PDB file of C-alpha atoms in Angstrom:
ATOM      1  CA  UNK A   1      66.958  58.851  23.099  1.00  0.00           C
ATOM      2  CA  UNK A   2      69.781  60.129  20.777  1.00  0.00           C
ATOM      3  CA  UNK A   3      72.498  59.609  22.583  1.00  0.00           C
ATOM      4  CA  UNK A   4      71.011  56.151  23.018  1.00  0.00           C
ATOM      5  CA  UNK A   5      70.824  55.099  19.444  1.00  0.00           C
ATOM      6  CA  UNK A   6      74.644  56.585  19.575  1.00  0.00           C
ATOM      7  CA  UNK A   7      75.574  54.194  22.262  1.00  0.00           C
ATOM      8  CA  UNK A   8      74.547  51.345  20.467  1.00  0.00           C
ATOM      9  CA  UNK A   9      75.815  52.172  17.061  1.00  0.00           C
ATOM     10  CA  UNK A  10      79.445  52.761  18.641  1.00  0.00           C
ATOM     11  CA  UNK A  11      78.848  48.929  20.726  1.00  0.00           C
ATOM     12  CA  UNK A  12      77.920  47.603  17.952  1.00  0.00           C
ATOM     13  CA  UNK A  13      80.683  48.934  15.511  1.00  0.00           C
ATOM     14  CA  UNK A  14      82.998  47.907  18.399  1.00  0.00           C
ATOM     15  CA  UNK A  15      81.460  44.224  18.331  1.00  0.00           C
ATOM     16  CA  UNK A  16      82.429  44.205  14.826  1.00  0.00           C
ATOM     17  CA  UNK A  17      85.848  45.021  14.384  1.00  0.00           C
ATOM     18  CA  UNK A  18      85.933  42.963  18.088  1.00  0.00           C
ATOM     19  CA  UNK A  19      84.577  39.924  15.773  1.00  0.00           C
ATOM     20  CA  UNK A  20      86.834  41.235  12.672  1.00  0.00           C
ATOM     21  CA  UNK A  21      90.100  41.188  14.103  1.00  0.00           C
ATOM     22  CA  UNK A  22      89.191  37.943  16.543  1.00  0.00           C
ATOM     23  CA  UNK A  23      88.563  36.060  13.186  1.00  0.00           C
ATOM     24  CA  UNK A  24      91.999  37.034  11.498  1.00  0.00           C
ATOM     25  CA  UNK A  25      93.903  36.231  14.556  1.00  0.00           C
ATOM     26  CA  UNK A  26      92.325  33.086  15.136  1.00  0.00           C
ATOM     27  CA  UNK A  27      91.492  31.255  11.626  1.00  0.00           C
ATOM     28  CA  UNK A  28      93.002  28.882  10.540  1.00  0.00           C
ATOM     29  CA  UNK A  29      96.887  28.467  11.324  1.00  0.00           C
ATOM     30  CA  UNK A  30      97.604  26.547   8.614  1.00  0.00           C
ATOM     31  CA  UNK A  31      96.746  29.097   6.104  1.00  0.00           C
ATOM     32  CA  UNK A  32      98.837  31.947   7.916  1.00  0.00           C
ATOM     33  CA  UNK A  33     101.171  33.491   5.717  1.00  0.00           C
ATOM     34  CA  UNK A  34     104.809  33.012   5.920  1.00  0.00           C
ATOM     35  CA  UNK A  35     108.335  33.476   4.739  1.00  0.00           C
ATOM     36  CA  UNK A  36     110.689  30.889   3.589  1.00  0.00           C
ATOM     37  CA  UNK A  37     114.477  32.307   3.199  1.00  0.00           C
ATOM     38  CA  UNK A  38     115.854  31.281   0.080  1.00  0.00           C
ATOM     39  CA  UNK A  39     118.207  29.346   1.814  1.00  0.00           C
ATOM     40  CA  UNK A  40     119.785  25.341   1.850  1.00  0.00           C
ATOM     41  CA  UNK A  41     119.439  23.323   5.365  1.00  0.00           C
ATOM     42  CA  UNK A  42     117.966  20.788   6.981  1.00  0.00           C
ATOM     43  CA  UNK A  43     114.703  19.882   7.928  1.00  0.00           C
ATOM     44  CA  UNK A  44     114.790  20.921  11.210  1.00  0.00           C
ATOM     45  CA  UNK A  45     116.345  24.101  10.861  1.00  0.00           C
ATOM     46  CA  UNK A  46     113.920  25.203   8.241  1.00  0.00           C
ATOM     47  CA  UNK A  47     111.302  24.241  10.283  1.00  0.00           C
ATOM     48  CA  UNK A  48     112.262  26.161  12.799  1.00  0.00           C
ATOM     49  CA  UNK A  49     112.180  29.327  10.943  1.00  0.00           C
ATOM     50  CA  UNK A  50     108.588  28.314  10.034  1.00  0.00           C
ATOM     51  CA  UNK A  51     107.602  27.850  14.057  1.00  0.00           C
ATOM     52  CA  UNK A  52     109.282  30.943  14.577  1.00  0.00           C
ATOM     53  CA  UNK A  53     107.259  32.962  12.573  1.00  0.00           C
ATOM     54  CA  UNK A  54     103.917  31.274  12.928  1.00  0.00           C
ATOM     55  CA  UNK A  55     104.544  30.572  16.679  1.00  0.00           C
ATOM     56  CA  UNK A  56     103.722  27.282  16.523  1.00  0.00           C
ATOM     57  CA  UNK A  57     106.111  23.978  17.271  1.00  0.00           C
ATOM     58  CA  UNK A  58     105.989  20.750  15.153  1.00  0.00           C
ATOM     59  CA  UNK A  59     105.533  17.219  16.474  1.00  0.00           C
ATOM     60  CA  UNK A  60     106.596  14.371  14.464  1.00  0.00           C
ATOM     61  CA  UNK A  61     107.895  10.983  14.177  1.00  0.00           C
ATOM     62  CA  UNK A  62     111.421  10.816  12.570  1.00  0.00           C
ATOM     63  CA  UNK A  63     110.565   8.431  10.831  1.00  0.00           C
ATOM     64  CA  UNK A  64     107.968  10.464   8.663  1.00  0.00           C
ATOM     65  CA  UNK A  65     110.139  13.899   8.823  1.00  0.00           C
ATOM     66  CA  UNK A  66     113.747  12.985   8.474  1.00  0.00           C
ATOM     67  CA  UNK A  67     115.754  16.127  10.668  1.00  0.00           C
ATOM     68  CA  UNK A  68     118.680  15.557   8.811  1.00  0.00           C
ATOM     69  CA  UNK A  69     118.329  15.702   5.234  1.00  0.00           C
ATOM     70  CA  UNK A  70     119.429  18.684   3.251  1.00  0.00           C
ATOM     71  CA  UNK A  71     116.917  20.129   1.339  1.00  0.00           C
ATOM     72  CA  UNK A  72     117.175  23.957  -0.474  1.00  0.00           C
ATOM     73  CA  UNK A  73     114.243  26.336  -1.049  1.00  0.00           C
ATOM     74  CA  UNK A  74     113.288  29.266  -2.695  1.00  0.00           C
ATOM     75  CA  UNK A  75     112.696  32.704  -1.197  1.00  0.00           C
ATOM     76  CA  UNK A  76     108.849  33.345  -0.854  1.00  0.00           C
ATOM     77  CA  UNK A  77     105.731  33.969   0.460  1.00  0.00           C
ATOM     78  CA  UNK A  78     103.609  30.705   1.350  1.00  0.00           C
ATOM     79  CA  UNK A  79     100.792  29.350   4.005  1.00  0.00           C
ATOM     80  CA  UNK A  80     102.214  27.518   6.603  1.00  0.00           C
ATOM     81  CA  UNK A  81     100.764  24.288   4.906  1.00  0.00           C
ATOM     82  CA  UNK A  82     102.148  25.059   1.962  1.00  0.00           C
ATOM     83  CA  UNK A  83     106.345  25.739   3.343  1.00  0.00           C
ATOM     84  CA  UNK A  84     105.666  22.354   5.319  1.00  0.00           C
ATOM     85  CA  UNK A  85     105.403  20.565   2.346  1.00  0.00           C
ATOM     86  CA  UNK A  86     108.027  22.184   0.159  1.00  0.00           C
ATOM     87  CA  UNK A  87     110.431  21.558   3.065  1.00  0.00           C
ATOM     88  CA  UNK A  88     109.417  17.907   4.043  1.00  0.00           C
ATOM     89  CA  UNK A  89     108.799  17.292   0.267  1.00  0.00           C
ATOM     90  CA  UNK A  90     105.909  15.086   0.671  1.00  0.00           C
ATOM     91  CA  UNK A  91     102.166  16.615   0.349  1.00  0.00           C
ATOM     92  CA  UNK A  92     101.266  13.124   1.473  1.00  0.00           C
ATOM     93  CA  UNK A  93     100.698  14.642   5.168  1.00  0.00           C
ATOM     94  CA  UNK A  94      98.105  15.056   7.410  1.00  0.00           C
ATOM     95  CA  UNK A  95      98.741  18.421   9.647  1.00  0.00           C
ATOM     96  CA  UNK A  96      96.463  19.093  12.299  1.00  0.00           C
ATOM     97  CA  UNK A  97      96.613  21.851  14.837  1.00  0.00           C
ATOM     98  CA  UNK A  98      96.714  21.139  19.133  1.00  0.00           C
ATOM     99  CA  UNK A  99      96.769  23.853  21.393  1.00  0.00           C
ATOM    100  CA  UNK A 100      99.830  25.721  20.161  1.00  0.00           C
ATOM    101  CA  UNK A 101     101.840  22.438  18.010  1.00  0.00           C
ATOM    102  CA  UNK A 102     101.327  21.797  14.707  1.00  0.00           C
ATOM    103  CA  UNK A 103     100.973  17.375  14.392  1.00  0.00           C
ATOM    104  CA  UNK A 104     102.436  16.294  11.168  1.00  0.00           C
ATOM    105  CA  UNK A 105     101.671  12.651  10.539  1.00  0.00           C
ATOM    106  CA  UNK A 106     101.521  10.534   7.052  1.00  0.00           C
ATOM    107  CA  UNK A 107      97.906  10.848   5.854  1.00  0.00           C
ATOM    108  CA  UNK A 108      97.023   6.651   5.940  1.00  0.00           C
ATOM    109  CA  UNK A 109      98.755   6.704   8.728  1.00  0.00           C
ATOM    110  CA  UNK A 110      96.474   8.935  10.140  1.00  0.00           C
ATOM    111  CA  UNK A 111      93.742   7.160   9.284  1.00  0.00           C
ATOM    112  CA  UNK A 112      94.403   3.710  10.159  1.00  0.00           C
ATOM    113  CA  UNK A 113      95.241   5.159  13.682  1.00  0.00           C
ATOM    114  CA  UNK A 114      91.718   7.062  13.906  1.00  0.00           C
ATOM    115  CA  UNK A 115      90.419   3.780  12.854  1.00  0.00           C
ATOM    116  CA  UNK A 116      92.696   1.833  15.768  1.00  0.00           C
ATOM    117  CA  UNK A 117      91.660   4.141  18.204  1.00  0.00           C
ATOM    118  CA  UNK A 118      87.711   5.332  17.548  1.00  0.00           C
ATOM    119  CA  UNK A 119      86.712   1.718  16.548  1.00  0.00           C
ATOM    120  CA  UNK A 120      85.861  -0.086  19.645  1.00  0.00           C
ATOM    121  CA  UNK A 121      87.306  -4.165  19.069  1.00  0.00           C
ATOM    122  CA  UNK A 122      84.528  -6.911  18.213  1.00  0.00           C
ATOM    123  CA  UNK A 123      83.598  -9.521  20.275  1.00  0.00           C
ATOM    124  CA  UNK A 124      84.627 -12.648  19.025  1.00  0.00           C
ATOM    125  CA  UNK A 125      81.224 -13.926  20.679  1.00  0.00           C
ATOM    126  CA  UNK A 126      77.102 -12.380  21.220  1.00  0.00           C
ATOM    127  CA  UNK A 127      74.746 -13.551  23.810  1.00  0.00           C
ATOM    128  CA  UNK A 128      71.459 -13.300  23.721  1.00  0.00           C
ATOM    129  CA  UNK A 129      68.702 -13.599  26.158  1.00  0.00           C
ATOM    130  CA  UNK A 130      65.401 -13.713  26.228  1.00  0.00           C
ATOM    131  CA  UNK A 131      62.585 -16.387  26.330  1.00  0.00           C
ATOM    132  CA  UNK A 132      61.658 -19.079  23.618  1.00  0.00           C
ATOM    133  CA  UNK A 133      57.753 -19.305  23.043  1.00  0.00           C
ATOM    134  CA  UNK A 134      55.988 -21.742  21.014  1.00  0.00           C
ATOM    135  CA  UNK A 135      54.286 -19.883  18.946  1.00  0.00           C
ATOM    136  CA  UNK A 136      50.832 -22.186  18.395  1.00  0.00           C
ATOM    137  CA  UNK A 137      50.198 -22.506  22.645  1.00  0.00           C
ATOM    138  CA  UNK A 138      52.108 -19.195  23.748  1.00  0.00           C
ATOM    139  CA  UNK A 139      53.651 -21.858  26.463  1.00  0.00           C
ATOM    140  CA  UNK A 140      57.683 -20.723  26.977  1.00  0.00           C
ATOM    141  CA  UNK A 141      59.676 -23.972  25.738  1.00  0.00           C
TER     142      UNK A 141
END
């Protein structure tokens, strides 16, 4: 009986830390720390560092992250939200995990695409059928 109630302490602390560690690997990606070189470059090259150390790659239109500009920042410690906006610039950004990429779209743009896309179109028309009775007789008309 001892040995039992030893068994299931040691599965259960093992459950625990199992649970522990699975949490702090897999929360939230976005709030992963990381390190931004105080450095100046583009976009895309600080990016990079950022999917190097978080593992993840960015997908974006080029017309909401521009590649090429220049852009300079300071040597720190930040979330992976936070170095994507000091390096885009913008906090106007919807980021949004898939699988191992990291989707970086403009936040109304986000939403009116949700919108586009989960809102099924209107008919322009309704039918309805049924039958017509009058209502003293009970007779259809």
């Amino acid at each position: 009986m001892n040995s039992m109630k030893c068994f299931i302490l040691h599965f259960s602390l093992f459950i625990f830390f199992l649970a522990g560690s699975a949490r702090a690997d897999g929360g939230d990606v976005l709030d992963r720390i990381v390190r931004l070189p105080g450095m100046k470059g583009t976009v895309y090259a600080l990016l990079g560092k950022v999917s190097e150390q978080s593992g993840y790659l960015f997908i974006y239109d080029s017309k909401v992250i521009h590649n090429d500009s220049v852009v300079r920042v300071k040597k720190q410690e930040c979330s992976v939200r936070q170095a994507i906006h000091r390096i885009t610039g913008s906090r106007n950004l919807e980021l949004k995990v898939l699988g191992n990429h990291i989707l970086i779209t403009r936040a109304a743009e986000r939403k009116s695409m949700e919108e586009t896309v989960l809102l099924p179109p209107r008919p322009a028309y309704s039918t309805i059928a049924g039958i017509l009775l009058d209502k003293e007789t009970g007779e259809p008309v």
